[in-house]
mmCIF file of C-alpha atoms and ligand atoms in Angstrom:
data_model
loop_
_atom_site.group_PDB
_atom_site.id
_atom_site.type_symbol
_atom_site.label_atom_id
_atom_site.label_comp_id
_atom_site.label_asym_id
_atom_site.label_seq_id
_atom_site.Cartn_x
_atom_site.Cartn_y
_atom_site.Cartn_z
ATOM 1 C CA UNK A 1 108.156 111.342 100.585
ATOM 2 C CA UNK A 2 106.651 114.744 99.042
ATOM 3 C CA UNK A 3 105.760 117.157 101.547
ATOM 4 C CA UNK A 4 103.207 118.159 99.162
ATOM 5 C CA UNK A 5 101.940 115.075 98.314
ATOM 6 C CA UNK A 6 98.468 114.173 100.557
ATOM 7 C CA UNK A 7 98.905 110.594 99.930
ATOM 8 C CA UNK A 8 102.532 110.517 101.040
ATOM 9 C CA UNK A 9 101.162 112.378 104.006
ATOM 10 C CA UNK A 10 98.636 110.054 104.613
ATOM 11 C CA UNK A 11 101.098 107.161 104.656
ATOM 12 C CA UNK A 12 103.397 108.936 106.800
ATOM 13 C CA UNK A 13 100.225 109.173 109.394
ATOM 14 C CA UNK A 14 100.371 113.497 108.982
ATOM 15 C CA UNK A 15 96.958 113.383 108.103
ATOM 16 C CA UNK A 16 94.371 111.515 109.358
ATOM 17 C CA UNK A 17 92.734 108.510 107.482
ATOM 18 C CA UNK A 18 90.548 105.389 108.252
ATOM 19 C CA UNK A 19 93.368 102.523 107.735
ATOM 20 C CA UNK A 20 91.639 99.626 106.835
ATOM 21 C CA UNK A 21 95.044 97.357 106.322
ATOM 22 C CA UNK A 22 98.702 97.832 105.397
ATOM 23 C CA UNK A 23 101.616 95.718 104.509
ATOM 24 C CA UNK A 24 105.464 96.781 104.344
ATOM 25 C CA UNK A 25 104.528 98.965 101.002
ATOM 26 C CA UNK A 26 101.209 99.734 101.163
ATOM 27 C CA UNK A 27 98.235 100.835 102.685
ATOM 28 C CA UNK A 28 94.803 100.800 102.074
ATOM 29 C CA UNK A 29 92.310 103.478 103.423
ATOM 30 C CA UNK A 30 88.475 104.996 103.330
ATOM 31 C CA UNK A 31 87.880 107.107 100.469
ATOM 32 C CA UNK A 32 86.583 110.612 101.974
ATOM 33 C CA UNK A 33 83.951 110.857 99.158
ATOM 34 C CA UNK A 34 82.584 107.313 98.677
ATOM 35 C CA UNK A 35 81.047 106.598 95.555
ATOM 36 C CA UNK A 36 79.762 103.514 97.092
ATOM 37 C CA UNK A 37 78.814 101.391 100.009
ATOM 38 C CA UNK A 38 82.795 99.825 100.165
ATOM 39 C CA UNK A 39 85.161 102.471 98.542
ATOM 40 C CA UNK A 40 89.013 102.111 99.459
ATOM 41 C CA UNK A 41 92.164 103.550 98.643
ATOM 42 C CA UNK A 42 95.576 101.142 98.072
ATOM 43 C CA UNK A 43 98.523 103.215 97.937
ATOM 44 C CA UNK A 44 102.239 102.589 97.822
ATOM 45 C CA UNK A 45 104.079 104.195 100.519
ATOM 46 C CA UNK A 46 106.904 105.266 98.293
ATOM 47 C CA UNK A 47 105.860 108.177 95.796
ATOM 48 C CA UNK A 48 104.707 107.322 92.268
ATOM 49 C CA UNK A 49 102.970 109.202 90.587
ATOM 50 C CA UNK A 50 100.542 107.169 88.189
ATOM 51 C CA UNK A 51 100.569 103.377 87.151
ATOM 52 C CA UNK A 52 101.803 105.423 84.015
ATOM 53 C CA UNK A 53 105.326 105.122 85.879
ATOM 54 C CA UNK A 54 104.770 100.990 87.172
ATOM 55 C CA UNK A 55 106.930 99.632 84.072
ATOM 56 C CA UNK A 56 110.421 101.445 86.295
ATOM 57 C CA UNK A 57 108.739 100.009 89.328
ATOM 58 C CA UNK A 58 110.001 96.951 89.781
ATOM 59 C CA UNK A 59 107.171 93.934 91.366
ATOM 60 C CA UNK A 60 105.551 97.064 93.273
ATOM 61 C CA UNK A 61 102.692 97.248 90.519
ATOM 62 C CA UNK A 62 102.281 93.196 91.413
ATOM 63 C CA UNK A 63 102.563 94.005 95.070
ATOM 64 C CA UNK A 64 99.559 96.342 94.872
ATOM 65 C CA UNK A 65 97.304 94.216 93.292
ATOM 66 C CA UNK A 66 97.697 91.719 95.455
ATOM 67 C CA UNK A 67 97.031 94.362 98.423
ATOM 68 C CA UNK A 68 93.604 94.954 96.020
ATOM 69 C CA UNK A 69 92.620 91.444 96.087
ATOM 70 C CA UNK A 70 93.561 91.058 99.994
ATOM 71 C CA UNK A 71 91.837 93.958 100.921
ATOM 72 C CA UNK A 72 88.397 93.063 98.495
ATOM 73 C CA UNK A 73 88.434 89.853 100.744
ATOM 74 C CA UNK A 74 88.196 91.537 103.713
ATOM 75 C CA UNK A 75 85.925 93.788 103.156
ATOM 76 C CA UNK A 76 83.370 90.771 101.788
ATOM 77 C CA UNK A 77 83.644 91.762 98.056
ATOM 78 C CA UNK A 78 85.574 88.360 97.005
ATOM 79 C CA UNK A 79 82.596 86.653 96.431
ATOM 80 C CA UNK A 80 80.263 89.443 95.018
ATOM 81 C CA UNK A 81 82.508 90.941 92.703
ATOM 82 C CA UNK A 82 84.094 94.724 92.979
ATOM 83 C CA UNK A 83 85.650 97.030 90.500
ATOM 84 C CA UNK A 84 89.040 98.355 90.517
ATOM 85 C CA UNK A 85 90.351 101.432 88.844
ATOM 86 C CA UNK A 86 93.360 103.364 88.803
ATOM 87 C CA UNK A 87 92.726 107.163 86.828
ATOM 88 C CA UNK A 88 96.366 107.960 85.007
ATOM 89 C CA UNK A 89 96.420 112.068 84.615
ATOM 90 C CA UNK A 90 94.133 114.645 85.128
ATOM 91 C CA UNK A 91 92.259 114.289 81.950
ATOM 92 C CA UNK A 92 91.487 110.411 82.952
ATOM 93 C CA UNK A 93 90.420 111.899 86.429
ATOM 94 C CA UNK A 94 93.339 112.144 88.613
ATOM 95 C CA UNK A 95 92.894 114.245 91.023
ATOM 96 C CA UNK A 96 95.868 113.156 93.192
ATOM 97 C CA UNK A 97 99.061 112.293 91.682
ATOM 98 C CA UNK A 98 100.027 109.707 93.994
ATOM 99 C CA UNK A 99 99.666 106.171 92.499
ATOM 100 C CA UNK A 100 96.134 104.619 93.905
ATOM 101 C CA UNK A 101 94.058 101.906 93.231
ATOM 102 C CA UNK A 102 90.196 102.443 93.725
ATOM 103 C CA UNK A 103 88.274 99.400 94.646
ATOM 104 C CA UNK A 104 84.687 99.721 94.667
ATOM 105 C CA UNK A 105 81.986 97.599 95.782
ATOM 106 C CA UNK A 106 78.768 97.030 97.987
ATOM 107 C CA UNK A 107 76.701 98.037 94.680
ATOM 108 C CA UNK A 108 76.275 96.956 91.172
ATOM 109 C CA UNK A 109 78.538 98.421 88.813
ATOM 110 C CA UNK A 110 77.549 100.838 85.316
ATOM 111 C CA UNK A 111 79.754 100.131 82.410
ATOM 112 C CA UNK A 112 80.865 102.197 80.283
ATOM 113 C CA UNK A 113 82.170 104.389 83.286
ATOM 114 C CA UNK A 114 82.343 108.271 81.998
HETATM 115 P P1 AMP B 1 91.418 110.325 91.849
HETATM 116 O O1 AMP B 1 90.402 111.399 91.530
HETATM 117 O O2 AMP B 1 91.306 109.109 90.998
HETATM 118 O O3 AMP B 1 92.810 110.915 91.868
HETATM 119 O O4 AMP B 1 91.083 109.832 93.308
HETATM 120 C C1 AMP B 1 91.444 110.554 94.442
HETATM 121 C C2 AMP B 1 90.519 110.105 95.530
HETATM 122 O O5 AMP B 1 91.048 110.533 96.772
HETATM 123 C C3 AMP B 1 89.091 110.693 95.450
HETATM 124 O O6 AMP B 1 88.152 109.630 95.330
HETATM 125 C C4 AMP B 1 88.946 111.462 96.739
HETATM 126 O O7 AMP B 1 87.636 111.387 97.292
HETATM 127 C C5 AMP B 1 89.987 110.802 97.624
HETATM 128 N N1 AMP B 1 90.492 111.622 98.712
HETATM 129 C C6 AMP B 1 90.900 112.909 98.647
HETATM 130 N N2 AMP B 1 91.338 113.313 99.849
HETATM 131 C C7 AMP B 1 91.220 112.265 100.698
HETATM 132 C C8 AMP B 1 91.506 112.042 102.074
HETATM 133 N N3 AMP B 1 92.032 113.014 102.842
HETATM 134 N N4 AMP B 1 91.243 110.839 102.607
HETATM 135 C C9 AMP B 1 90.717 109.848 101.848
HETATM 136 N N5 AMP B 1 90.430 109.982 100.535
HETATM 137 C C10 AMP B 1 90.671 111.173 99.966
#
């Protein structure tokens, strides 16, 4: 864990977040700033840093997605569809350099994104 890190200090319950579910290496939570009606957070407890860094992961980038798809369920997005992104550096929109999966639904979806 990096003491630094908010997301590491989310999963290690420092800070406060709305936990939606969790498994041994993950947990998903309420983005503070939805961008719409279902907006959640999956996060690996360890510290990565971006999916740039999945390929010396080994089966966590597998384990996440399958958090994504669990979570998308529960929230009621399985059948309506959702969007899942994952920003890789600050020029791609990382803002917080702690590996996370955004999965977005409740709304139709734009594409291109910007
Ligand atoms: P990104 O810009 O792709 O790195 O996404 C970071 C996301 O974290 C943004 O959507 C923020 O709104 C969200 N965020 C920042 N701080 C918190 C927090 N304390 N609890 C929940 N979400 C947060």
């Amino acid at each position: 864990m990096s003491n630094d890190c908010l997301f590491c200090r989310i999963a290690a319950g420092e800070i406060p977040s709305e936990i939606v579910a969790e498994g041994e290496g993950w947990l998903a939570f309420r983005d503070i700033q939805p961008q719409a009606p279902v907006h959640l957070l999956v996060i690996p407890r360890e510290h990565v840093e971006s999916a740039a860094e999945l390929d010396s992961v080994p089966a966590l980038g597998g384990e996440l997605l399958q958090a994504v798809a669990r979570v998308a369920t529960q929230e009621g997005l399985h059948d309506e569809g959702f969007r899942v992104v994952t920003n890789v550096g600050e020029r791609a929109g990382q803002s917080v350099m702690h590996l996370h999966f955004h999965v977005l639904g409740g709304r139709r979806m734009h594409w291109p994104p910007g």
